[in-house]
PDB file of N, CA and C in Angstrom:
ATOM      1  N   UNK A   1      62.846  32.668 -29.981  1.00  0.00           N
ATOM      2  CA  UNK A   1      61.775  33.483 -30.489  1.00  0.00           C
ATOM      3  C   UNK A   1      60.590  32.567 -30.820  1.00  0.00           C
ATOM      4  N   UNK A   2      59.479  32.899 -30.183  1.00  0.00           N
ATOM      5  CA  UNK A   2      58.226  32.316 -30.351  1.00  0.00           C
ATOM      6  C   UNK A   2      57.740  31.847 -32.180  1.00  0.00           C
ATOM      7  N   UNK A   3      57.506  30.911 -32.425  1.00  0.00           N
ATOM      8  CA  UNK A   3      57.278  30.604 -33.930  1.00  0.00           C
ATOM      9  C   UNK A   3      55.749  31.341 -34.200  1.00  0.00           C
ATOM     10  N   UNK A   4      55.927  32.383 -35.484  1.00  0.00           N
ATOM     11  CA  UNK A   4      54.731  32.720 -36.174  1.00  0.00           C
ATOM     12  C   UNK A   4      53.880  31.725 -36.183  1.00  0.00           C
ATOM     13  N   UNK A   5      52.476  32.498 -36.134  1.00  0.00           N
ATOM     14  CA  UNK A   5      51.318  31.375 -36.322  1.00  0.00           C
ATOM     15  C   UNK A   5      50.182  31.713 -37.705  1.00  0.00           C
ATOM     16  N   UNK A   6      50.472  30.804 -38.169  1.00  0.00           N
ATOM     17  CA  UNK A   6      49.625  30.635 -39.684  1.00  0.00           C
ATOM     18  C   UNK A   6      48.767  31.256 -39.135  1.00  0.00           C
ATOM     19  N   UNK A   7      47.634  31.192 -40.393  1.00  0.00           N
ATOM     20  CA  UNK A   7      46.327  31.974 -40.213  1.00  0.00           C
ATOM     21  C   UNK A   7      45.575  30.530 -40.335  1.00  0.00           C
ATOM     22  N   UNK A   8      45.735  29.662 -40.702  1.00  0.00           N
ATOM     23  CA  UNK A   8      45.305  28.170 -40.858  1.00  0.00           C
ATOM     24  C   UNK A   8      45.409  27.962 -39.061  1.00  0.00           C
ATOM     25  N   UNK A   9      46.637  27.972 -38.380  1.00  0.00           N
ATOM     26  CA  UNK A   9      46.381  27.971 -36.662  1.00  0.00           C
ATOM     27  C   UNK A   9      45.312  28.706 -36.094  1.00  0.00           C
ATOM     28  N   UNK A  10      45.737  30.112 -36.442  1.00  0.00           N
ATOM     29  CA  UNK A  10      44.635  30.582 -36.069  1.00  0.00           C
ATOM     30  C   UNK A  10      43.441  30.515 -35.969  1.00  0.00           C
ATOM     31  N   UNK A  11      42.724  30.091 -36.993  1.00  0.00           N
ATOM     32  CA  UNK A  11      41.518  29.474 -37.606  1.00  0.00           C
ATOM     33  C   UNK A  11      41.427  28.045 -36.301  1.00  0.00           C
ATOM     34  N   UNK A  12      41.858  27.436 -36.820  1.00  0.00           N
ATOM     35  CA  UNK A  12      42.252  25.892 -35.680  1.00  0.00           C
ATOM     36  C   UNK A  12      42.079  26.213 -34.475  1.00  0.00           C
ATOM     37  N   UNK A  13      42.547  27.673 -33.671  1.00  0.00           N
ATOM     38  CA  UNK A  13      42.354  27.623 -32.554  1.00  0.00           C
ATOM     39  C   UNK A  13      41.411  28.084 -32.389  1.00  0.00           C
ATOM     40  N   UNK A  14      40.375  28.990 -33.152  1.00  0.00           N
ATOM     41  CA  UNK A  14      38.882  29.504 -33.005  1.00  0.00           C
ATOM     42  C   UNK A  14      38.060  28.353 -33.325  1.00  0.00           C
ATOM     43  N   UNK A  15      38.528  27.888 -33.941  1.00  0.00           N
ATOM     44  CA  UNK A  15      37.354  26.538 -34.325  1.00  0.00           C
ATOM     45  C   UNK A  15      37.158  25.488 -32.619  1.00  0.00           C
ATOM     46  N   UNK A  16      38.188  25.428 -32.092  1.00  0.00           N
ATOM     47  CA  UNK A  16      38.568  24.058 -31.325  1.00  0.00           C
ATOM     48  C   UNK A  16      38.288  25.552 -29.878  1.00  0.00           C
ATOM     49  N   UNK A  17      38.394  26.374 -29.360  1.00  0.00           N
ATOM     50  CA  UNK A  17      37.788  27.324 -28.730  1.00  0.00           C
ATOM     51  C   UNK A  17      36.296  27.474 -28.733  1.00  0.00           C
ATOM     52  N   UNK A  18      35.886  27.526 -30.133  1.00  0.00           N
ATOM     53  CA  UNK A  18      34.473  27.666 -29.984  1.00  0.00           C
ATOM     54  C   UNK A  18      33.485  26.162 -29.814  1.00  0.00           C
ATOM     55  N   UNK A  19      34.131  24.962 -29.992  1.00  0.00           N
ATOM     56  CA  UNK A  19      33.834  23.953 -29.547  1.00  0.00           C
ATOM     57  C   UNK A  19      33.804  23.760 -28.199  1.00  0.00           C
ATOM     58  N   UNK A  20      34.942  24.066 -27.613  1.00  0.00           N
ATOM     59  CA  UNK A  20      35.099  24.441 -25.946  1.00  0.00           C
ATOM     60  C   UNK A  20      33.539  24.783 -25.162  1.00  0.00           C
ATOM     61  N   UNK A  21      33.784  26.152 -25.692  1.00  0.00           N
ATOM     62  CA  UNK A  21      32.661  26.997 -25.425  1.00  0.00           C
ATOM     63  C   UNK A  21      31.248  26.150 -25.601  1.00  0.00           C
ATOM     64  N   UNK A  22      30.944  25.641 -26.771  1.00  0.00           N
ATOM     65  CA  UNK A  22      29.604  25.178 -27.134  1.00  0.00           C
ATOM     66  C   UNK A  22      29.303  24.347 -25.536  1.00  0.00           C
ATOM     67  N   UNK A  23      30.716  23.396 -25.558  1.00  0.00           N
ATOM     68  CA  UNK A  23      30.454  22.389 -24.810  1.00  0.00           C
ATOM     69  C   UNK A  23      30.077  22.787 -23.156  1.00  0.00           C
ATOM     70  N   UNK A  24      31.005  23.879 -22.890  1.00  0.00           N
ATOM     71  CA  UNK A  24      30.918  24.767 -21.692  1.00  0.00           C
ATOM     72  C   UNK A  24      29.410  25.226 -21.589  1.00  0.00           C
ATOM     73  N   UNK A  25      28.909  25.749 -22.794  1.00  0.00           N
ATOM     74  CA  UNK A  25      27.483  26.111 -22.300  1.00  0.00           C
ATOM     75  C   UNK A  25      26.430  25.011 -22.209  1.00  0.00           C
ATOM     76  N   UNK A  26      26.746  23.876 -23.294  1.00  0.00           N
ATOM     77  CA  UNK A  26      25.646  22.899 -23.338  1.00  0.00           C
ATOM     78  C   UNK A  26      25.412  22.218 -21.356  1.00  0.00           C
ATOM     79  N   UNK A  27      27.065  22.079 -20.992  1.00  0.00           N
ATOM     80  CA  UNK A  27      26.828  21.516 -19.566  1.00  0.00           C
ATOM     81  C   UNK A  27      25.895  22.928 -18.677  1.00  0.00           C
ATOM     82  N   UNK A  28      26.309  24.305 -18.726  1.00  0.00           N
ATOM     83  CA  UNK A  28      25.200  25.032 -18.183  1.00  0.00           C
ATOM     84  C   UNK A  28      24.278  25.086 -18.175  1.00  0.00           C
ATOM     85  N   UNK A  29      24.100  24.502 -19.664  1.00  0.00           N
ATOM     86  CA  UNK A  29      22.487  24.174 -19.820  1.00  0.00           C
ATOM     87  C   UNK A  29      21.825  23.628 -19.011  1.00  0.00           C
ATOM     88  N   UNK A  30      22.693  22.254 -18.774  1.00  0.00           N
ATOM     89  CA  UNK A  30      21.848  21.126 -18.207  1.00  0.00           C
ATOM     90  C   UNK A  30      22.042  21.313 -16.830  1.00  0.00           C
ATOM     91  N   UNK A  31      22.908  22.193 -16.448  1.00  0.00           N
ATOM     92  CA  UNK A  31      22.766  22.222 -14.588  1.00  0.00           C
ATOM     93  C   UNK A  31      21.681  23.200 -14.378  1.00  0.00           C
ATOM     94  N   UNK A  32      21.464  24.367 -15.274  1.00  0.00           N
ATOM     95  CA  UNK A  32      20.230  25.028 -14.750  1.00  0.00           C
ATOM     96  C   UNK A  32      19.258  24.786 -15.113  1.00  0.00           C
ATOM     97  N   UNK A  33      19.017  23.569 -15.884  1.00  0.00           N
ATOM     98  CA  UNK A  33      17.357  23.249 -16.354  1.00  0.00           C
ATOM     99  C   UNK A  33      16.476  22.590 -15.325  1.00  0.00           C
ATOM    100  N   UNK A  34      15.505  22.970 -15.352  1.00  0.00           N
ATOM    101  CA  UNK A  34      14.870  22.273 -14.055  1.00  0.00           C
ATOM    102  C   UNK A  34      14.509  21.235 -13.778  1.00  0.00           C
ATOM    103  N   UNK A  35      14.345  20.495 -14.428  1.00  0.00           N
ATOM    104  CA  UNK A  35      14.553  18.746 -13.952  1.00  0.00           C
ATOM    105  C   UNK A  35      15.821  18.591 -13.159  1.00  0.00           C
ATOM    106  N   UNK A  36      17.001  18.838 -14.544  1.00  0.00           N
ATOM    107  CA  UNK A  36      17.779  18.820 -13.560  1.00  0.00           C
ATOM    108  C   UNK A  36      17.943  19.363 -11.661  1.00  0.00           C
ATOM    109  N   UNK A  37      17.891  20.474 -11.279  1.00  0.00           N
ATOM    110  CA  UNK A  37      17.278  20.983 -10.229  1.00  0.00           C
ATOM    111  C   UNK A  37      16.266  20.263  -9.258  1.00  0.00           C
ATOM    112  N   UNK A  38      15.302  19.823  -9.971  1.00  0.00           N
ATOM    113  CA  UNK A  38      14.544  19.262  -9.497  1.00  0.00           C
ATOM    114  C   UNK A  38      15.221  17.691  -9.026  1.00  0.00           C
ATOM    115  N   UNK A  39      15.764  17.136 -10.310  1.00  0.00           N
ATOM    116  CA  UNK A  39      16.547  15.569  -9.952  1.00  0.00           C
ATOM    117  C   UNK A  39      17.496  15.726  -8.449  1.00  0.00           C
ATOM    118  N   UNK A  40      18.566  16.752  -8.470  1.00  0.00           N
ATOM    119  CA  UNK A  40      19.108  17.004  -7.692  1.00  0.00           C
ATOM    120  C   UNK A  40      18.575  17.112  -6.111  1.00  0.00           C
ATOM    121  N   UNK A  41      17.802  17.926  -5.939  1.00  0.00           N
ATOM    122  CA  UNK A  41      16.806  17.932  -4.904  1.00  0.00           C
ATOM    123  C   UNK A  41      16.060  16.795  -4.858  1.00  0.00           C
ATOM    124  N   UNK A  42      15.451  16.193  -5.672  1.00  0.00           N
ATOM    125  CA  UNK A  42      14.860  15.037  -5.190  1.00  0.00           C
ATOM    126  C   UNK A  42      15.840  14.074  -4.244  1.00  0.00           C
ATOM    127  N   UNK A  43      17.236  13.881  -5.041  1.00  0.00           N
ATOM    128  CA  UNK A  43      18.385  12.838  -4.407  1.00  0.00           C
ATOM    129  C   UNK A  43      18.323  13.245  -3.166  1.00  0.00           C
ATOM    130  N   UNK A  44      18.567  14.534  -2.941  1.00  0.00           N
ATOM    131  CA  UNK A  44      18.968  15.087  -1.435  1.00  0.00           C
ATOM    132  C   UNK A  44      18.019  14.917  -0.456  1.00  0.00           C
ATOM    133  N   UNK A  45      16.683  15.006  -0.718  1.00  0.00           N
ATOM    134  CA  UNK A  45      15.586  14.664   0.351  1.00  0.00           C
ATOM    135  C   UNK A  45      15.634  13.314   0.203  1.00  0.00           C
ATOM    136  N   UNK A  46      15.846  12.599  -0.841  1.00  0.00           N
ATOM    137  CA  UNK A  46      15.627  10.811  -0.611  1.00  0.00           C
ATOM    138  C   UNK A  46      16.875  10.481   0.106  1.00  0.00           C
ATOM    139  N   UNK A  47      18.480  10.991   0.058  1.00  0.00           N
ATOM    140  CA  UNK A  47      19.368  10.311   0.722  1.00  0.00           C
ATOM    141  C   UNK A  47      19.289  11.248   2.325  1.00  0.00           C
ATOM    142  N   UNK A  48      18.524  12.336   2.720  1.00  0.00           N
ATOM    143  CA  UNK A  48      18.164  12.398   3.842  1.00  0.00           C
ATOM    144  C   UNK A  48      17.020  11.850   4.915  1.00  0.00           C
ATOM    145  N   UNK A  49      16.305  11.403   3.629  1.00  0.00           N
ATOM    146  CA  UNK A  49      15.375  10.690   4.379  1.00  0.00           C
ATOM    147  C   UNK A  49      15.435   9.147   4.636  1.00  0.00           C
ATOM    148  N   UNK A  50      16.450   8.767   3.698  1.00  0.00           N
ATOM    149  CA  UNK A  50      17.082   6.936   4.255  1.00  0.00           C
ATOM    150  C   UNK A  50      18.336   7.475   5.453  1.00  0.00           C
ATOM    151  N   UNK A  51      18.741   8.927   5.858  1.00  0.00           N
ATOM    152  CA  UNK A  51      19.552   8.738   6.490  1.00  0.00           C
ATOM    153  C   UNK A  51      18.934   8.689   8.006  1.00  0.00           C
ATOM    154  N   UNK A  52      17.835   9.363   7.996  1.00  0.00           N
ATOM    155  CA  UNK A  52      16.796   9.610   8.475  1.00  0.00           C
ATOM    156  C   UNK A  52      16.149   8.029   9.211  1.00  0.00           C
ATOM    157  N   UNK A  53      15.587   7.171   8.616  1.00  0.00           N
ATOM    158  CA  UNK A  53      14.732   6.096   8.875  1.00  0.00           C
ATOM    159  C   UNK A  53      16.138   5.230   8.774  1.00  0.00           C
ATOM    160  N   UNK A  54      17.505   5.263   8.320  1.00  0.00           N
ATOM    161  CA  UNK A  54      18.605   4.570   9.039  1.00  0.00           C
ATOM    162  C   UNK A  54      18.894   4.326  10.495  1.00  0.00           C
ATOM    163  N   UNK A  55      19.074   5.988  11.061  1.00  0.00           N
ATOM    164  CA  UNK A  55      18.630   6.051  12.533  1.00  0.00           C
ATOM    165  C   UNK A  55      17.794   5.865  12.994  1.00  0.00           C
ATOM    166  N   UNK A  56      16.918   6.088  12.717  1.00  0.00           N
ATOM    167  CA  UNK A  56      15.499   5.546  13.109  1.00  0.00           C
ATOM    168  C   UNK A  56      15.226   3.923  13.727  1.00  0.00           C
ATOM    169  N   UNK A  57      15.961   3.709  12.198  1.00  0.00           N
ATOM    170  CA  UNK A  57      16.038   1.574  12.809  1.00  0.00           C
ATOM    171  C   UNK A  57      16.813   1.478  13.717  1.00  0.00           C
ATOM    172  N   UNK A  58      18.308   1.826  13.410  1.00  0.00           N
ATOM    173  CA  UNK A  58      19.133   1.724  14.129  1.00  0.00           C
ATOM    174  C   UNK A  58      18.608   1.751  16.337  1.00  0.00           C
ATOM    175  N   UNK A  59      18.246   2.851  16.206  1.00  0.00           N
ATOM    176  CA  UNK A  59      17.194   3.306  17.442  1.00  0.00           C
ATOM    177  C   UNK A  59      16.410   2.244  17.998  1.00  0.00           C
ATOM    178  N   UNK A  60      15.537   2.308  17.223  1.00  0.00           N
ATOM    179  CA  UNK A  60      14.251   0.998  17.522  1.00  0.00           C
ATOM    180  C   UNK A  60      14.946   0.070  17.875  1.00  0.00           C
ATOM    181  N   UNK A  61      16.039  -0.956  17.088  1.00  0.00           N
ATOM    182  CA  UNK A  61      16.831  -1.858  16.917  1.00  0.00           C
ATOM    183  C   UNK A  61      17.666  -1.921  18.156  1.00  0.00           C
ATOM    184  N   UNK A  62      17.996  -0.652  18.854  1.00  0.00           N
ATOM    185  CA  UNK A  62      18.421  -0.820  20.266  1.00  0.00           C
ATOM    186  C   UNK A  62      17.309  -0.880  21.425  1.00  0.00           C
ATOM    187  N   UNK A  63      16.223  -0.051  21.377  1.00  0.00           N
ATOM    188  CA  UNK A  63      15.691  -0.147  22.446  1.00  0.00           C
ATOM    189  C   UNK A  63      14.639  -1.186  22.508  1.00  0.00           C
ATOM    190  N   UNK A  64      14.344  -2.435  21.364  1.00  0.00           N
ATOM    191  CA  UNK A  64      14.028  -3.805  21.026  1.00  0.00           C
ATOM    192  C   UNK A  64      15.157  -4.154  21.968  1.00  0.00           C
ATOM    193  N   UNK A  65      16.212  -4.374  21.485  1.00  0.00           N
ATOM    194  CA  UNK A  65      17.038  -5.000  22.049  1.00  0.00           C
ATOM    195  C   UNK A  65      16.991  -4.772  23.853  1.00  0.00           C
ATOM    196  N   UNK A  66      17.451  -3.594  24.213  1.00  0.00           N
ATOM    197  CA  UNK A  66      17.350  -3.059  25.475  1.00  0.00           C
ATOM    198  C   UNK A  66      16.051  -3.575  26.329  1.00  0.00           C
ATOM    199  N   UNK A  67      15.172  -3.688  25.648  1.00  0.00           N
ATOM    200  CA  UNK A  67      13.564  -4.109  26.583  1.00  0.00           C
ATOM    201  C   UNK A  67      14.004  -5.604  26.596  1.00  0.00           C
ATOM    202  N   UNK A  68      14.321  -6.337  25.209  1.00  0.00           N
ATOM    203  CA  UNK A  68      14.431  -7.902  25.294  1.00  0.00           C
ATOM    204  C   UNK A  68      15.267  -8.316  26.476  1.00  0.00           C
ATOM    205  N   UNK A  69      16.327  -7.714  26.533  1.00  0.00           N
ATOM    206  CA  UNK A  69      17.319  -7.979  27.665  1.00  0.00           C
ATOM    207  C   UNK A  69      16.751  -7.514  28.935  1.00  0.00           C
ATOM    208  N   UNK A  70      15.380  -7.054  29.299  1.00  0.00           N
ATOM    209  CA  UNK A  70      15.288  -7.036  30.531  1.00  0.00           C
ATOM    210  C   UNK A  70      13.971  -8.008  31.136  1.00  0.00           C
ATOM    211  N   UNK A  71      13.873  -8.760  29.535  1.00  0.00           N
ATOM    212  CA  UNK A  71      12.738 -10.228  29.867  1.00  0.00           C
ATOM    213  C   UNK A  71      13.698 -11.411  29.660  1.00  0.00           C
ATOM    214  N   UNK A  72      14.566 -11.517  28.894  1.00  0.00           N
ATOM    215  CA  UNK A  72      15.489 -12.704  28.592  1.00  0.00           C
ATOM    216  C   UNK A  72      16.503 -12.523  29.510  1.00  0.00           C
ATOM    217  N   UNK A  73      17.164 -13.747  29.554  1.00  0.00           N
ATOM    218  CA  UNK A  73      18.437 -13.543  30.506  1.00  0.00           C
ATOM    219  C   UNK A  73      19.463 -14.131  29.375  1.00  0.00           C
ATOM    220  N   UNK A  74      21.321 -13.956  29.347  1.00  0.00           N
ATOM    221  CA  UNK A  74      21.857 -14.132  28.487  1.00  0.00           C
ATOM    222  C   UNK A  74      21.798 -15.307  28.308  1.00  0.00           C
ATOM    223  N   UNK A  75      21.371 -16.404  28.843  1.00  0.00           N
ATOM    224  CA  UNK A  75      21.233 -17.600  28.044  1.00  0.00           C
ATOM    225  C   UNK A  75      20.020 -18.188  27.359  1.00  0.00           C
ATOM    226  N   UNK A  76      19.014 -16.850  27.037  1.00  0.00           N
ATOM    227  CA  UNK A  76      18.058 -16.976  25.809  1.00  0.00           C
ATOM    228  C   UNK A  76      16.483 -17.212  27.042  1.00  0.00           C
ATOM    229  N   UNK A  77      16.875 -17.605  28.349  1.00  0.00           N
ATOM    230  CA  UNK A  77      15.454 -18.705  29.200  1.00  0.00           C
ATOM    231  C   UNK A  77      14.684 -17.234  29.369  1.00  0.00           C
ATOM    232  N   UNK A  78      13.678 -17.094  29.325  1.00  0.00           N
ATOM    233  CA  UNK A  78      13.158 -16.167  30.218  1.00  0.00           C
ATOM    234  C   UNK A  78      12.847 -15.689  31.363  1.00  0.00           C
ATOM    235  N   UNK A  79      13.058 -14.060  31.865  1.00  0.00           N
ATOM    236  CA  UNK A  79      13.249 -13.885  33.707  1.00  0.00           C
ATOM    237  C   UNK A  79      11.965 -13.753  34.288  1.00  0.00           C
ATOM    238  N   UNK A  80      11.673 -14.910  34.742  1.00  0.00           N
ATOM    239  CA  UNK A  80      10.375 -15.134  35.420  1.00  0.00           C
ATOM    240  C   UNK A  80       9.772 -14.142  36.337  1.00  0.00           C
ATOM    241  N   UNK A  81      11.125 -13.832  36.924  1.00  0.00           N
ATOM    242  CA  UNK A  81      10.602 -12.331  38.170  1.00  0.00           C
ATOM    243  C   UNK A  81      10.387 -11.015  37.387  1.00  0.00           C
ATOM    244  N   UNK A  82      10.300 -10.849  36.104  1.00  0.00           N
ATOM    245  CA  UNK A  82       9.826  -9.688  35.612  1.00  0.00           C
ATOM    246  C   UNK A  82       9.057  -9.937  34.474  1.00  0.00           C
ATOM    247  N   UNK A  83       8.749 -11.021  34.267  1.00  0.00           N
ATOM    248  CA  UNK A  83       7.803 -11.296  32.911  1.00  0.00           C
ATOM    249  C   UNK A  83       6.591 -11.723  33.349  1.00  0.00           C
ATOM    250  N   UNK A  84       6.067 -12.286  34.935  1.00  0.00           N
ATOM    251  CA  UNK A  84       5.064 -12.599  35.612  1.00  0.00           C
ATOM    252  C   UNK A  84       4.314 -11.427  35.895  1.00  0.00           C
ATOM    253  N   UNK A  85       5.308 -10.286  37.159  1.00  0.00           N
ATOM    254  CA  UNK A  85       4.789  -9.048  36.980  1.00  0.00           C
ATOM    255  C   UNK A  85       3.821  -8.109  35.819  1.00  0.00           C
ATOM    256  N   UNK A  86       5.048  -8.459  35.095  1.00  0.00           N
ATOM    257  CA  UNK A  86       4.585  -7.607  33.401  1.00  0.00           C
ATOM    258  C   UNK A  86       3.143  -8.182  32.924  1.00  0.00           C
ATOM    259  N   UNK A  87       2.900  -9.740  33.169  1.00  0.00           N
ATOM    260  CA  UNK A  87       1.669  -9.981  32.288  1.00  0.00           C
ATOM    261  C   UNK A  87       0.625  -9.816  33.201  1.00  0.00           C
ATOM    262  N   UNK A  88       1.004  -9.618  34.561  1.00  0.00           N
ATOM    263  CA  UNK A  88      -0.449  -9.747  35.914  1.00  0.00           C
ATOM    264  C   UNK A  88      -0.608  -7.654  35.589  1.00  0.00           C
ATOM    265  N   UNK A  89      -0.027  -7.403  35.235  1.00  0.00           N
ATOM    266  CA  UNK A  89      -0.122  -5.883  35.055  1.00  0.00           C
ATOM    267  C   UNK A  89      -1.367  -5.448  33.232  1.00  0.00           C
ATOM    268  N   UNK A  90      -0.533  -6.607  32.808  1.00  0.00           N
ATOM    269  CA  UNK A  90      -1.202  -6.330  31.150  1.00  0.00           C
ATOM    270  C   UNK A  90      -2.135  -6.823  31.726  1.00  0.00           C
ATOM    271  N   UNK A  91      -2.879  -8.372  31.987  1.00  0.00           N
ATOM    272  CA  UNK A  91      -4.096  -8.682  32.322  1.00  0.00           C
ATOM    273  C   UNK A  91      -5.319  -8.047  32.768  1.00  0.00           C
ATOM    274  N   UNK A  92      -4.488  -7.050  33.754  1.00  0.00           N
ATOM    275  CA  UNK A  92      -5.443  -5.984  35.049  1.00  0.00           C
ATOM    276  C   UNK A  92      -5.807  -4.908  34.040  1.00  0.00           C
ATOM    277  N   UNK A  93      -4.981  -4.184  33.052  1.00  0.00           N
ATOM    278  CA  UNK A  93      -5.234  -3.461  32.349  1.00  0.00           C
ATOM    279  C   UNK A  93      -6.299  -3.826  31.567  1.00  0.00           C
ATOM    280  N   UNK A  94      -6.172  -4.699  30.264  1.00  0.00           N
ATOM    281  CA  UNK A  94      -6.677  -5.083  29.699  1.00  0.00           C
ATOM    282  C   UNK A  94      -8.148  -5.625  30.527  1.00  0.00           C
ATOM    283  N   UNK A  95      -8.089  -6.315  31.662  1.00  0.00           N
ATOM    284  CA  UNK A  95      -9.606  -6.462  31.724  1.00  0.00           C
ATOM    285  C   UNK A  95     -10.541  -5.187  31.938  1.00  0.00           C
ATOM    286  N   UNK A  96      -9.394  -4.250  32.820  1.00  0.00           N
ATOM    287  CA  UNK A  96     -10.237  -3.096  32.759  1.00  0.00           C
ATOM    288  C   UNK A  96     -10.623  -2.033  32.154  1.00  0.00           C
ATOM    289  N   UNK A  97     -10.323  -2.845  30.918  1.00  0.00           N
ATOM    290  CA  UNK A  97     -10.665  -1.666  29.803  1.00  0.00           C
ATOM    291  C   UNK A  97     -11.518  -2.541  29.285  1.00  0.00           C
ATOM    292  N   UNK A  98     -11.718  -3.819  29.250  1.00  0.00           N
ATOM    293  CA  UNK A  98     -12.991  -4.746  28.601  1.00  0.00           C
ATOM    294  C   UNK A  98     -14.098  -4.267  29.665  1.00  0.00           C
ATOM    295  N   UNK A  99     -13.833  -4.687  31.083  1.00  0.00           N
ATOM    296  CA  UNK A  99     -15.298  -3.702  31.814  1.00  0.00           C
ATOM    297  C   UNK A  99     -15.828  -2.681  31.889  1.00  0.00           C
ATOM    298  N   UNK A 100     -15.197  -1.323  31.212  1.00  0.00           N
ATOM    299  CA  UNK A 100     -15.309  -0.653  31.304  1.00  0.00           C
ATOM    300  C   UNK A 100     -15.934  -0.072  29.859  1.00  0.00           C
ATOM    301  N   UNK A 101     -15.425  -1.092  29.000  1.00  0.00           N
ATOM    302  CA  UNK A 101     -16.487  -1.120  27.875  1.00  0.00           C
ATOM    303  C   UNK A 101     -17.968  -1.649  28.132  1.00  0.00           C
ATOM    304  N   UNK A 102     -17.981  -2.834  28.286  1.00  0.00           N
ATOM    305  CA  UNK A 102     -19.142  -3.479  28.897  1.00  0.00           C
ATOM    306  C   UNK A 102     -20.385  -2.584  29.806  1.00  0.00           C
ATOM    307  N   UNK A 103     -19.351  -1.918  30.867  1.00  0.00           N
ATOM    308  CA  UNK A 103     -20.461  -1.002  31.179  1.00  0.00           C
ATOM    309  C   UNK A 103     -20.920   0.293  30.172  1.00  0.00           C
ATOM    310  N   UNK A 104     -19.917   0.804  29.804  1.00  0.00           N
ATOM    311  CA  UNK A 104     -20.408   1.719  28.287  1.00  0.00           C
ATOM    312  C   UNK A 104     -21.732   1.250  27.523  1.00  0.00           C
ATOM    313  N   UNK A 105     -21.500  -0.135  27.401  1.00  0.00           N
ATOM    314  CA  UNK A 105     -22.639  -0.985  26.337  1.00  0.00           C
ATOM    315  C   UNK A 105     -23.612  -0.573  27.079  1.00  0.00           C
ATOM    316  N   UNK A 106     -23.736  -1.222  28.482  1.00  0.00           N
ATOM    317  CA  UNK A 106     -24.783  -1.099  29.804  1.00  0.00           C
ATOM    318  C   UNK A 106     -25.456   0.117  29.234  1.00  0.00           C
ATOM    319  N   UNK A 107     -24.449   0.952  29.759  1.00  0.00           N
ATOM    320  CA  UNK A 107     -25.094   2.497  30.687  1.00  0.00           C
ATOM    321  C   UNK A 107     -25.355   3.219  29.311  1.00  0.00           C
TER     322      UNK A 107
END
C-alpha cells in the first residue's frame, strides 16, 4: 500500500513543481525573444555563408590548380609549347587594345 503523504510533501512538491515551471518558462522566454531569434538566424546565414565561400575556394583552388598543370609540367619546368602560344596571344591582344586606344585619343 502506497505510503500517505504529509501535507508538508505536499507543499514540497508544489514548491519544487512550481520552480520547474518558473524555470520551464524563463527558458521560453529566452527562445522567443528576439535577439535571441535574431542570434540564431544570424549563425545560420554566417555558417551558410562560410559554407558557401568554403566551396567557393575549394573550386577556385582546383581550377588554379587545373590551368597551372596545363603551363607546368610535373617536374615544376615550364611547357614551352603552350606558354609561348599563350603570351604571343596576350601580347596581340593587349597591343590591340593599346592601338585602339591611341586612335580613340586621335579620332
Amino acid at each position: 500500500m502506497p505510503e500517505a503523504r504529509t501535507p508538508a510533501d505536499i507543499e514540497a512538491d508544489i514548491v519544487r513543481r512550481r520552480q520547474e515551471l518558473a524555470a520551464s518558462l524563463d527558458e521560453i522566454a529566452v527562445r522567443v525573444h528576439p535577439s535571441t531569434i535574431m542570434g540564431d538566424v544570424k549563425a545560420k546565414a554566417s555558417a551558410a555563408v562560410d559554407r558557401t565561400a568554403g566551396r567557393a575556394y575549394v573550386a577556385a583552388n582546383r581550377a588554379l590548380t587545373d590551368v597551372r598543370a596545363q603551363f607546368v609540367g610535373e617536374d615544376g619546368a615550364p611547357r614551352m609549347e603552350r606558354v609561348v602560344p599563350v603570351a604571343l596571344v596576350t601580347v596581340a591582344v593587349v597591343g590591340g587594345l593599346f592601338a585602339l586606344s591611341a586612335r580613340r585619343r586621335r579620332g
